[in-house]
XYZ file of C-alpha atoms in Angstrom:
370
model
C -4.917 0.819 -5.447
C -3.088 -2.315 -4.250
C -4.931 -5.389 -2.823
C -1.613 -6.419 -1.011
C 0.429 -3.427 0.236
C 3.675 -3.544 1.672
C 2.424 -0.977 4.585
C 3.363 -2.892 8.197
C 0.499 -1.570 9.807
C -1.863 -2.350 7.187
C -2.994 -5.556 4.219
C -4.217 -3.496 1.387
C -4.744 -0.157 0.111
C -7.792 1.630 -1.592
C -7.755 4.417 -3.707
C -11.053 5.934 -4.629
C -9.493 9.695 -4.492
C -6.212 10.370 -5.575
C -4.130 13.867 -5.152
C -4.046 16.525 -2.309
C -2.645 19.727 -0.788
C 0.533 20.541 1.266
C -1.017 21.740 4.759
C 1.723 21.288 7.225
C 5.467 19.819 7.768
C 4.620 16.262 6.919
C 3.840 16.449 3.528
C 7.099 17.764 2.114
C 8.798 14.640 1.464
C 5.397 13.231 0.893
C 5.349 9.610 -0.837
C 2.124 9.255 -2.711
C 3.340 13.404 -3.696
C 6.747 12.271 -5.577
C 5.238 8.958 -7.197
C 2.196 11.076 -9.045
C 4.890 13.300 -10.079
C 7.288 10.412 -11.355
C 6.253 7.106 -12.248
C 2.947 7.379 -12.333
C 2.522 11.255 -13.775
C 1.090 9.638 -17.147
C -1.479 7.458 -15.182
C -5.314 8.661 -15.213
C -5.371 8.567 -11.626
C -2.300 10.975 -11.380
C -1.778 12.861 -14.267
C -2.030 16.538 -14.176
C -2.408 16.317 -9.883
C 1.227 17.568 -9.141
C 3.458 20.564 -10.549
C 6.983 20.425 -10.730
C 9.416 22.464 -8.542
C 12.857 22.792 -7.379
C 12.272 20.350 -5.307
C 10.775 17.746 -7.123
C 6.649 16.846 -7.513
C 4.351 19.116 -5.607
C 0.626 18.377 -4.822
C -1.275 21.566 -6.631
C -4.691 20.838 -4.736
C -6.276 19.094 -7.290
C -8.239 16.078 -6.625
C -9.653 12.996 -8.628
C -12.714 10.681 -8.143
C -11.550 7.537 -9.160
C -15.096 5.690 -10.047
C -13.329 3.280 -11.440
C -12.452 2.132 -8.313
C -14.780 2.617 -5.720
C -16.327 -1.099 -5.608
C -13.016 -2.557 -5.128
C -13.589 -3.934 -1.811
C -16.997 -5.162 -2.179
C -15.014 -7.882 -4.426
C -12.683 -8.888 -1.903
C -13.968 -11.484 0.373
C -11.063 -12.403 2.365
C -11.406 -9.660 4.674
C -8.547 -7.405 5.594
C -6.988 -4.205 7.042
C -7.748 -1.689 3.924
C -5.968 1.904 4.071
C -8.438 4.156 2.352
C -7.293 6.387 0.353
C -3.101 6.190 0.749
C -2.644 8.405 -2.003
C -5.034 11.543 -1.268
C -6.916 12.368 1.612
C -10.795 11.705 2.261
C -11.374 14.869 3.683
C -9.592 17.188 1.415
C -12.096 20.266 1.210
C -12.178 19.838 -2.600
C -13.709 16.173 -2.167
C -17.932 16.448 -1.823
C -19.732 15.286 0.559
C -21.514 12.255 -1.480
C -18.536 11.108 -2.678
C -17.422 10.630 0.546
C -20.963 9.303 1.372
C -20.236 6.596 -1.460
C -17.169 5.753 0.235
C -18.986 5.103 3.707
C -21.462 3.145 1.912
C -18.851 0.842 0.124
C -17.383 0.582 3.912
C -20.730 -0.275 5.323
C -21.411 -3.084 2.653
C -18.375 -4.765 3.230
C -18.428 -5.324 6.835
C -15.023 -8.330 6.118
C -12.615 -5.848 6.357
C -11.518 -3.076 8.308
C -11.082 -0.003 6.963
C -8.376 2.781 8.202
C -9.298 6.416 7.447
C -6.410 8.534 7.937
C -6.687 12.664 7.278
C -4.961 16.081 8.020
C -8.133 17.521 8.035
C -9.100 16.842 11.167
C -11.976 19.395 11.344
C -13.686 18.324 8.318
C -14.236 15.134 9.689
C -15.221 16.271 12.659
C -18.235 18.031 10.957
C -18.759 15.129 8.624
C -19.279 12.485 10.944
C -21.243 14.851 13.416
C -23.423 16.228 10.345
C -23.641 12.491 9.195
C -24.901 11.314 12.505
C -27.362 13.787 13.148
C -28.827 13.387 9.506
C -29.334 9.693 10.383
C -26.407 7.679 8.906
C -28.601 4.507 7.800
C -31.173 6.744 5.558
C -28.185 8.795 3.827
C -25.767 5.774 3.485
C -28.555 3.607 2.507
C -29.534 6.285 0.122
C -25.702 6.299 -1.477
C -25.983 2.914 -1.887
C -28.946 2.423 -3.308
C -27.815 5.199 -5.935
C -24.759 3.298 -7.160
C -25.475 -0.695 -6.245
C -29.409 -0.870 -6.534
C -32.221 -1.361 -4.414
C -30.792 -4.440 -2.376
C -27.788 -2.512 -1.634
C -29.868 0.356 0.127
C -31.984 -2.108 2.016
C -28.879 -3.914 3.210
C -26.987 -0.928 4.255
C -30.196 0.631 6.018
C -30.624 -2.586 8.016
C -26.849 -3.498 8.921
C -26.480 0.326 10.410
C -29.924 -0.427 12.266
C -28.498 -3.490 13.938
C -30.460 -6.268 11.671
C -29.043 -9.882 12.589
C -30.281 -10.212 9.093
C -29.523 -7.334 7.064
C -31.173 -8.782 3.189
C -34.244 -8.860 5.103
C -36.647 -6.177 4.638
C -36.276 -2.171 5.468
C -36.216 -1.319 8.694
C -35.901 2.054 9.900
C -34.917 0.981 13.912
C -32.945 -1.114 15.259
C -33.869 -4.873 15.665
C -33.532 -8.060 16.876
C -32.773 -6.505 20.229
C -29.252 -5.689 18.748
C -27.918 -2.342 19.201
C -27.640 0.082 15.991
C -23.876 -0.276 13.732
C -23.146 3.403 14.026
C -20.378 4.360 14.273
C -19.627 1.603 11.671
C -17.565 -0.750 13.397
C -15.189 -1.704 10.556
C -14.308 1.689 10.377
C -11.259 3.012 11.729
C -10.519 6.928 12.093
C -7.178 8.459 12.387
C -5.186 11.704 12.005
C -1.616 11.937 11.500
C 0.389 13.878 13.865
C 4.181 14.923 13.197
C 4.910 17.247 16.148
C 3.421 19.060 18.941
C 1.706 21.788 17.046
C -0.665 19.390 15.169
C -1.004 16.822 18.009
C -3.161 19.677 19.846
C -4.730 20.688 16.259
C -5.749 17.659 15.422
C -6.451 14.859 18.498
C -9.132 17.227 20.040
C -11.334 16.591 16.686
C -10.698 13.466 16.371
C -11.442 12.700 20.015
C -14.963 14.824 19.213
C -15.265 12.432 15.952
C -17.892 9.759 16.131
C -15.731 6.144 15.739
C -15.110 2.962 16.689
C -11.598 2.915 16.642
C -9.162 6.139 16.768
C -5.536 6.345 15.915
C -3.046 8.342 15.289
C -0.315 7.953 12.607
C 2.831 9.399 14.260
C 4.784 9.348 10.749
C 7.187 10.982 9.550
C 8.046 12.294 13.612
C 9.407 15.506 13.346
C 9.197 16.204 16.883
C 8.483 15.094 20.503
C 4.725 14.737 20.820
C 2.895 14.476 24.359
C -0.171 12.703 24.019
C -1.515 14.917 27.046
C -2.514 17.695 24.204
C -4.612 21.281 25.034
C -7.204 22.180 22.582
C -8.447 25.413 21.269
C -10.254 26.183 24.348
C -7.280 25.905 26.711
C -8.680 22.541 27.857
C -5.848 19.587 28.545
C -6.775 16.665 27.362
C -5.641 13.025 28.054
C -5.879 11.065 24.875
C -4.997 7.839 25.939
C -7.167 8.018 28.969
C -10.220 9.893 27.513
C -10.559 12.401 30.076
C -9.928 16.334 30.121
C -10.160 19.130 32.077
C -10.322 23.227 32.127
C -7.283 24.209 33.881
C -9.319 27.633 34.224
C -12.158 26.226 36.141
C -13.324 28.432 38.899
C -14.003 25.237 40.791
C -10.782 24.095 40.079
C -9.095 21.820 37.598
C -9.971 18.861 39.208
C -13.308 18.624 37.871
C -12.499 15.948 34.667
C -15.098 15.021 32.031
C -15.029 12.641 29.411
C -14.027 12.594 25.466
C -13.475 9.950 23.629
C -10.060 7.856 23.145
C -6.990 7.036 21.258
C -6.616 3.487 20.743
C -4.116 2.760 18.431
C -1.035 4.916 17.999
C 2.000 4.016 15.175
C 4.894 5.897 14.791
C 8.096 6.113 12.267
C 10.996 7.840 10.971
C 11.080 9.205 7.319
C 12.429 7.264 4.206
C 13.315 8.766 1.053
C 15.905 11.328 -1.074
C 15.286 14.127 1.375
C 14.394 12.121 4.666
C 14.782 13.725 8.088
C 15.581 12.278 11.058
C 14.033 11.684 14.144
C 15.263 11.758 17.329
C 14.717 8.386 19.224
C 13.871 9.627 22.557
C 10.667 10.722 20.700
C 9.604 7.377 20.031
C 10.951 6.138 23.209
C 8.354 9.200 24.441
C 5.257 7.804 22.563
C 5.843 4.106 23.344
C 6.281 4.819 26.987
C 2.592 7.085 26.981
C 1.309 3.955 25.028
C 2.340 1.802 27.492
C 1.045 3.336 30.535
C -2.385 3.669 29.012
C -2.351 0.079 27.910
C -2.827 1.384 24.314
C -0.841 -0.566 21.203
C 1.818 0.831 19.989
C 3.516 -0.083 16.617
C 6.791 0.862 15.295
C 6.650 1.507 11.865
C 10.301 2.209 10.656
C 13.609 4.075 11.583
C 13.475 5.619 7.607
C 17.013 6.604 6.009
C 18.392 7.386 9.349
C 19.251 5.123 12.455
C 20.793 6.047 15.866
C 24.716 5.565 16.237
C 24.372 3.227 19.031
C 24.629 -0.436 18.591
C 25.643 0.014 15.475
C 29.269 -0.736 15.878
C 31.997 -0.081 12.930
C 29.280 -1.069 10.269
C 28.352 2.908 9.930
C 31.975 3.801 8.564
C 31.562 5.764 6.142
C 27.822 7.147 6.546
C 26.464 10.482 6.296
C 25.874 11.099 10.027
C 24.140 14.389 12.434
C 23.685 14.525 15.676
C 20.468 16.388 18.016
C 21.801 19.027 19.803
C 21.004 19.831 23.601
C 18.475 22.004 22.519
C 16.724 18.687 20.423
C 17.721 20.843 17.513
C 19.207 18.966 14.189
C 22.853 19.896 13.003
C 24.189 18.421 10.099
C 26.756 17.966 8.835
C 28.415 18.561 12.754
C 31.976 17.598 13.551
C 33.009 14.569 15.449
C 33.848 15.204 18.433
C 30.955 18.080 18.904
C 28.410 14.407 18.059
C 30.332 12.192 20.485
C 28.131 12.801 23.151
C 25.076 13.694 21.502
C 22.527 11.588 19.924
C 24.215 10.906 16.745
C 22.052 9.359 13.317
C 23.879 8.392 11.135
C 22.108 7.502 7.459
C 22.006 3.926 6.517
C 18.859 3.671 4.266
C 15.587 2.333 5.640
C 16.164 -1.389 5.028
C 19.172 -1.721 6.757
C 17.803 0.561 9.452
C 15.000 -2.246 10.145
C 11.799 -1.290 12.441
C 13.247 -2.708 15.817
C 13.117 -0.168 18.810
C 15.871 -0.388 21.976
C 15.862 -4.258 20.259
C 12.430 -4.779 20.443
C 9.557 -5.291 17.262
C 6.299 -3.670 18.177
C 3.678 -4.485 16.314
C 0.883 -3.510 18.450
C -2.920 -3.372 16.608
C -6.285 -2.436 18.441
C -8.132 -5.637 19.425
C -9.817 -8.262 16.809
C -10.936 -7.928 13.179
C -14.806 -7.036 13.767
């Protein structure tokens, strides 16, 4: 864990799992994957959570609880954006459920900081926060703290979820003070990431179902245009931005809209790295122009290893370069003249690639620190 990260869209990162599971496109070239494979394969936290392969560190599903770790934040008082768990996944199905309960409670006691929960396994959290909601959220996360911080810790976290002014004031089990309950935890930020089309409409519909006060998605690496009007597993389409579907099946038509919940953050980047892939800038162009018509931030992350041709002038002599075809398919390595009027990327390494989109920064976040 790092109490200053050099994430852009976040301050620090905390680590209280650690490993994971390849489960779709955007965890080959994985990050967190190659590090516990690499420099830190003789760490505690990492060893023996990876096995090696042709192409480099693989994940082998094996997960650690790092108790170690798991007050971290409680000892930070500055408060700050945290990334929970950057290297593993909160809702890997190997993780139980009062570990994760622990986690929630650690979230709930430090109400400084914002916390940014960001899975693949979109249906487990689904269920978790459902389940957790229905079982009463204050009596089990009170309960998980109580187990690992004492009694005061219980009857704080029981009375802060209850809507206490004064939370170190005795147990209550309702809300008071004529404030309204802290459930969904407000500090508490739930996201999925989303790499193409395919897992937008896997993933957006539970997270739109998913009890939380903030919801983002994490459009990182982009391996392919993503609409954010998405169709779940019923058939039903789905605005995300808006927070409004219909069934296009409807006998009485689909005109008749209902609710869901929101998006309200979305960030999006290229991929960095020995075996980056590129993405197509239309794609971003694509998200940032949905973002913008719903009045929802929208933040840039990176280009990665590869940057468009344009603009670039004679400063990408001599680069590896590839061009999108007219079917939005990648070809590389391509001849000249077939890329000359194509979308040509041409790799330049993340740093010099910069984070600036059509020669703008955007650094869009969802309102204030709570």
């Amino acid at each position: 864990m790092a109490e200053h990260s050099k994430i852009e869209w976040t301050d620090a990162t905390w680590n209280p799992i650690t490993g994971c599971s390849v489960v779709s496109p955007g965890c080959t070239n994985c990050y967190a994957m190659k590090l516990a494979g690499t420099r830190l394969r003789n760490h505690p936290s990492r060893a023996g959570l990876t096995d090696s392969s042709r192409a480099g560190p693989v994940w082998n599903g094996k997960v650690r609880l790092n108790d170690q770790w798991l007050e971290q934040p409680i000892h930070w008082r500055r408060g700050r954006n945290v990334f929970v768990c950057a290297h593993g996944d909160l809702f890997h199905e190997d993780v139980p459920d009062d570990w994760i309960d622990a986690i929630f409670a650690v979230m709930a006691l430090t109400p400084q900081h914002n916390f940014q929960v960001l899975t693949k396994r979109s249906a487990r959290m689904q269920e978790y926060m459902l389940k957790l909601t229905h079982d009463g959220a204050a009596e089990r996360l009170s309960g998980a703290a109580g187990a690992r911080f004492g009694d005061e810790a219980d009857v704080w976290v029981a009375n802060y979820i209850n809507g206490w002014s004064n939370p170190s004031n005795a147990r209550d089990h309702g809300p008071a003070n004529g404030t309204v309950p802290r459930w969904p935890l407000p500090n508490v930020w739930m996201g999925v990431s989303v790499e193409d089309q395919a897992r937008a409409d896997e993933r957006i519909p539970d997270l739109l179902a998913t009890p939380a006060h903030v919801r983002f998605l994490s459009c990182e690496p982009l391996l392919g245009p993503v609409n954010l009007l998405v169709t779940d597993h019923r058939g039903h389409d789905i605005s995300a931005l808006r927070g409004i579907a219909c069934d296009p099946s409807d006998p009485d038509g689909p005109d008749e809209y209902y609710r869901t919940g929101k998006i309200h953050w979305v960030i999006a980047g290229g991929e960095s790295g020995a075996g980056a892939r590129p993405s197509n800038p239309a794609w971003f162009r694509v998200l940032r122009d949905q973002c913008a018509s719903a009045d929802v931030p929208f933040h840039f992350k990176q280009w990665g290893e590869w940057h468009p041709g344009d603009g670039m002038g004679d400063d990408i002599d001599g680069s590896a370069f590839g061009c999108f075809d007219d079917a939005d398919r990648w070809v590389h390595p391509v001849q000249q003249n077939f890329a000359a009027t194509r979308q040509t990327m041409f790799r330049i390494g993340k740093k010099r690639a910069g984070r600036t989109l059509d020669g703008v920064t955007h650094d869009g976040m969802p309102g204030e620190r709570t």
